[in-house]
PDB file of C-alpha atoms in Angstrom:
ATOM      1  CA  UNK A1310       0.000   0.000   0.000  1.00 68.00           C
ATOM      2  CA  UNK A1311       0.971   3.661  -0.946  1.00 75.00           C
ATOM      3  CA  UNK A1312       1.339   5.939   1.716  1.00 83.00           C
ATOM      4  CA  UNK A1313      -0.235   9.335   0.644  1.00 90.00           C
ATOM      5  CA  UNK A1314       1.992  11.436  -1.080  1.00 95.00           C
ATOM      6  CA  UNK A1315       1.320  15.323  -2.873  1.00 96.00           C
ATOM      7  CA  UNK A1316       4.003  16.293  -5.182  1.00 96.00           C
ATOM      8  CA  UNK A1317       3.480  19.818  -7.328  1.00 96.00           C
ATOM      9  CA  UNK A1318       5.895  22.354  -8.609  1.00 94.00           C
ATOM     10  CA  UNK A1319       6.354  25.236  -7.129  1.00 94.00           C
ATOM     11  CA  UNK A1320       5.196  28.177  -8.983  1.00 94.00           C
ATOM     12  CA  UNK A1321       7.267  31.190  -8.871  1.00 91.00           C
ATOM     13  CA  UNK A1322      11.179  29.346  -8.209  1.00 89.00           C
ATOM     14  CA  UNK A1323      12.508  25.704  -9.400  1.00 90.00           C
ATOM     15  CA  UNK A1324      11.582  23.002  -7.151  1.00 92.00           C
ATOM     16  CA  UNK A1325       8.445  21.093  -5.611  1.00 95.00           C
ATOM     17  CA  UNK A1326       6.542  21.414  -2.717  1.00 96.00           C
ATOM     18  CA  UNK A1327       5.742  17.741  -1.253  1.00 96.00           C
ATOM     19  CA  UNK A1328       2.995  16.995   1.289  1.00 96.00           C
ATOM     20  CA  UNK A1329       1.618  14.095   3.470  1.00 96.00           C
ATOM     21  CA  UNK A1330       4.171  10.985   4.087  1.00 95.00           C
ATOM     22  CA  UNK A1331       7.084  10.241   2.531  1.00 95.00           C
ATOM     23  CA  UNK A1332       8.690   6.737   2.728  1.00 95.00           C
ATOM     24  CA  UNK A1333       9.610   3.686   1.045  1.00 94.00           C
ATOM     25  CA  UNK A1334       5.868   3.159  -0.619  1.00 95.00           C
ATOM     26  CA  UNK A1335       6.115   6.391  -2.663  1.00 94.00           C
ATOM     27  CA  UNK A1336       9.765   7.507  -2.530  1.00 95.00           C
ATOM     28  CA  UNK A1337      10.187   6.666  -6.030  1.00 93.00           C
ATOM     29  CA  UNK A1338       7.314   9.431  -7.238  1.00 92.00           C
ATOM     30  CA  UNK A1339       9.566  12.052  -5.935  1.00 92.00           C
ATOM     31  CA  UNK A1340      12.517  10.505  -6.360  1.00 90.00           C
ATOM     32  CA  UNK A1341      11.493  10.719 -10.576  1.00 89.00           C
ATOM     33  CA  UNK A1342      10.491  14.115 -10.235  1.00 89.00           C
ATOM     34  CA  UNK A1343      13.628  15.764  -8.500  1.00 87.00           C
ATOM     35  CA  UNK A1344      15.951  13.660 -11.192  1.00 83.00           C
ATOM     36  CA  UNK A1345      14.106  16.396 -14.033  1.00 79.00           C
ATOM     37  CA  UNK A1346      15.312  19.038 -11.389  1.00 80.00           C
ATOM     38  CA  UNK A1347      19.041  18.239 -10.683  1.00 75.00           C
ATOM     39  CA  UNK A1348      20.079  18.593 -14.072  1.00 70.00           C
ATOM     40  CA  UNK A1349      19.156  22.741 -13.488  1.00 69.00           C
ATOM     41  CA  UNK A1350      20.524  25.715 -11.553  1.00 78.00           C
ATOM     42  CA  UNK A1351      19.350  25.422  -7.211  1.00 87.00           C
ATOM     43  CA  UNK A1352      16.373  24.168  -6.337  1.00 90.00           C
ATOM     44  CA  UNK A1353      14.216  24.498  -3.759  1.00 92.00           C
ATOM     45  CA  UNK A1354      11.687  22.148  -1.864  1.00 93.00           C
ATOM     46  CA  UNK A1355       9.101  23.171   0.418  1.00 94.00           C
ATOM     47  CA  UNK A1356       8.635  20.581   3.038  1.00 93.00           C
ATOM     48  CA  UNK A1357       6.440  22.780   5.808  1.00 93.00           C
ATOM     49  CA  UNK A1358       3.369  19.922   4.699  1.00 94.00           C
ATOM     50  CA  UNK A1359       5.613  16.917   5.250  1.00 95.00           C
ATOM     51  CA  UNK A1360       4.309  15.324   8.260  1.00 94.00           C
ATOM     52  CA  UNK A1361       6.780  12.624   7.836  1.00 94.00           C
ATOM     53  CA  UNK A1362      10.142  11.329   6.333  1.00 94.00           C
ATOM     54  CA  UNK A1363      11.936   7.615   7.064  1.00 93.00           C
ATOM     55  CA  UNK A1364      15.037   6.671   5.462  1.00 92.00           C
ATOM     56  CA  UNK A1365      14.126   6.302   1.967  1.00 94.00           C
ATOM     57  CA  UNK A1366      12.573   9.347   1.680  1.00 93.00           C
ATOM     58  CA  UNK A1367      16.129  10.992   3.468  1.00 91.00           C
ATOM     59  CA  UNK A1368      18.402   9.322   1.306  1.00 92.00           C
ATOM     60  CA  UNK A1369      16.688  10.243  -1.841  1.00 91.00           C
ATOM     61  CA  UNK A1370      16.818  14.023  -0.685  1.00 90.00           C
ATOM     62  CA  UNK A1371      20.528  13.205  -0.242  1.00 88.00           C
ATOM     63  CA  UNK A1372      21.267  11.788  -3.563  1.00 88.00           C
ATOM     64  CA  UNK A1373      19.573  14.988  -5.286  1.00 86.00           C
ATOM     65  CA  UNK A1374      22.065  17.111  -2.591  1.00 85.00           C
ATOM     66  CA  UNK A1375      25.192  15.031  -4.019  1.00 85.00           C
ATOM     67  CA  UNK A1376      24.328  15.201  -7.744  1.00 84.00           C
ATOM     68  CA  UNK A1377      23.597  18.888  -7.542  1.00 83.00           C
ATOM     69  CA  UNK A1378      25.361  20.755 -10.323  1.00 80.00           C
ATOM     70  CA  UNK A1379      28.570  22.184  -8.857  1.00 82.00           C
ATOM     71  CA  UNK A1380      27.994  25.685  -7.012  1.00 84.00           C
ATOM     72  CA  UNK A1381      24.188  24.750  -7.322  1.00 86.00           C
ATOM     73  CA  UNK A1382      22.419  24.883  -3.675  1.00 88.00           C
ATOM     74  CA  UNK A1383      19.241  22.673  -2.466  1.00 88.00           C
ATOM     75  CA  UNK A1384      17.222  24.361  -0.265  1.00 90.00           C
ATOM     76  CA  UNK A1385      14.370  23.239   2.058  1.00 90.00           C
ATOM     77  CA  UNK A1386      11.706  24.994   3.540  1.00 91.00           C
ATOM     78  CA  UNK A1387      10.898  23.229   7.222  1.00 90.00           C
ATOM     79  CA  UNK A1388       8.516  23.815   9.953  1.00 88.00           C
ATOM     80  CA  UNK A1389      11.184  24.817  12.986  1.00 86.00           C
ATOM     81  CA  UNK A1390       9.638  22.149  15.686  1.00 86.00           C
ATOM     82  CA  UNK A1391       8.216  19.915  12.638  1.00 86.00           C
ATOM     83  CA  UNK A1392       9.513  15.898  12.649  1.00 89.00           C
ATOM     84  CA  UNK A1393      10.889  15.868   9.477  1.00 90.00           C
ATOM     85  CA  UNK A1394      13.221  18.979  10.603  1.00 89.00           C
ATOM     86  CA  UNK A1395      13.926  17.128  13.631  1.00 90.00           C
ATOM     87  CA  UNK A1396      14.951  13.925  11.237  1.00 90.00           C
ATOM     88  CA  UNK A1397      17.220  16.263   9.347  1.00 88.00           C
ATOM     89  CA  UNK A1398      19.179  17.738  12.188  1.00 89.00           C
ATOM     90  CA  UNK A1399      19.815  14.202  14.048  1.00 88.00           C
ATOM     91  CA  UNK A1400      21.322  13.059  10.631  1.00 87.00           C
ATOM     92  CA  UNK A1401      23.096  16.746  10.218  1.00 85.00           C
ATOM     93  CA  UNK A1402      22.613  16.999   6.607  1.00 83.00           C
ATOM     94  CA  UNK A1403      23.090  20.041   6.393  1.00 80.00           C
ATOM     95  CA  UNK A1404      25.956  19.917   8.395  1.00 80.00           C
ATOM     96  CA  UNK A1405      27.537  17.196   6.337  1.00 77.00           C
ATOM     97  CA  UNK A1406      26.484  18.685   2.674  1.00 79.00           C
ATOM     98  CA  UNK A1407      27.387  22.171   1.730  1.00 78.00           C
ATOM     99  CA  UNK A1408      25.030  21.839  -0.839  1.00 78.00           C
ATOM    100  CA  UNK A1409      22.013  21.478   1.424  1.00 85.00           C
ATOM    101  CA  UNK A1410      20.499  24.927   3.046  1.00 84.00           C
ATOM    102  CA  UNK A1411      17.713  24.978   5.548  1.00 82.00           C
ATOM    103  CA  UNK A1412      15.388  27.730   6.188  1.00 83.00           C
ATOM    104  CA  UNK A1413      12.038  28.190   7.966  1.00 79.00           C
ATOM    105  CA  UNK A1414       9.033  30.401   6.112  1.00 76.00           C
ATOM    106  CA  UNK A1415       9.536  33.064   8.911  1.00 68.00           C
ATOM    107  CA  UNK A1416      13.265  33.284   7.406  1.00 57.00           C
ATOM    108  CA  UNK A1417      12.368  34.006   3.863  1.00 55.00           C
ATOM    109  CA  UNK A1418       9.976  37.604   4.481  1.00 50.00           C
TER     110      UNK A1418
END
């Protein structure tokens, strides 16, 4: 069974806001759709409707970070007390990939 999963483009930047669950089941959906991405300039994905991210769904994020276009950036939007933001700073991606930025909405007005 496929967790639910809502994957659309964002409108006014490259990149995709994703909603809802994101695991093994359905990994592959956005997996396909950030490949399209990587090939560009930075890109940015909005995760403040991700309620939650397991491995899968990490390591694909980190795959996109690695094959990034060199001086390209990867930035995600997070909730500031949200689980998947708490997922991502116990790994320390974005301590580990200089690729990766994080910001929350607040930090973009």
């Amino acid at each position: 069974m496929t967790t639910p999963l809502a994957i659309e483009a964002l409108p006014d930047e490259p990149g995709l806001r994703v909603a809802g669950e994101l695991d093994a089941s359905n990994v592959t959906d956005l997996a396909s759709r950030l490949e399209d991405l990587v090939a560009g300039d930075s890109i940015t994905l909005d995760l403040t409707a991700l309620e939650f991210i397991d491995s899968a769904g990490m390591n694909a994020l980190i795959t996109v970070a690695r094959n990034l276009a060199e001086g390209s950036r990867m930035t995600m939007r997070v909730l500031p007390e949200g689980p998947v933001r708490r997922v991502i700073d116990l790994m320390g991606i974005a301590d580990v990939l200089d690729t990766v930025v994080l910001v929350e909405p607040e930090d973009e007005g």
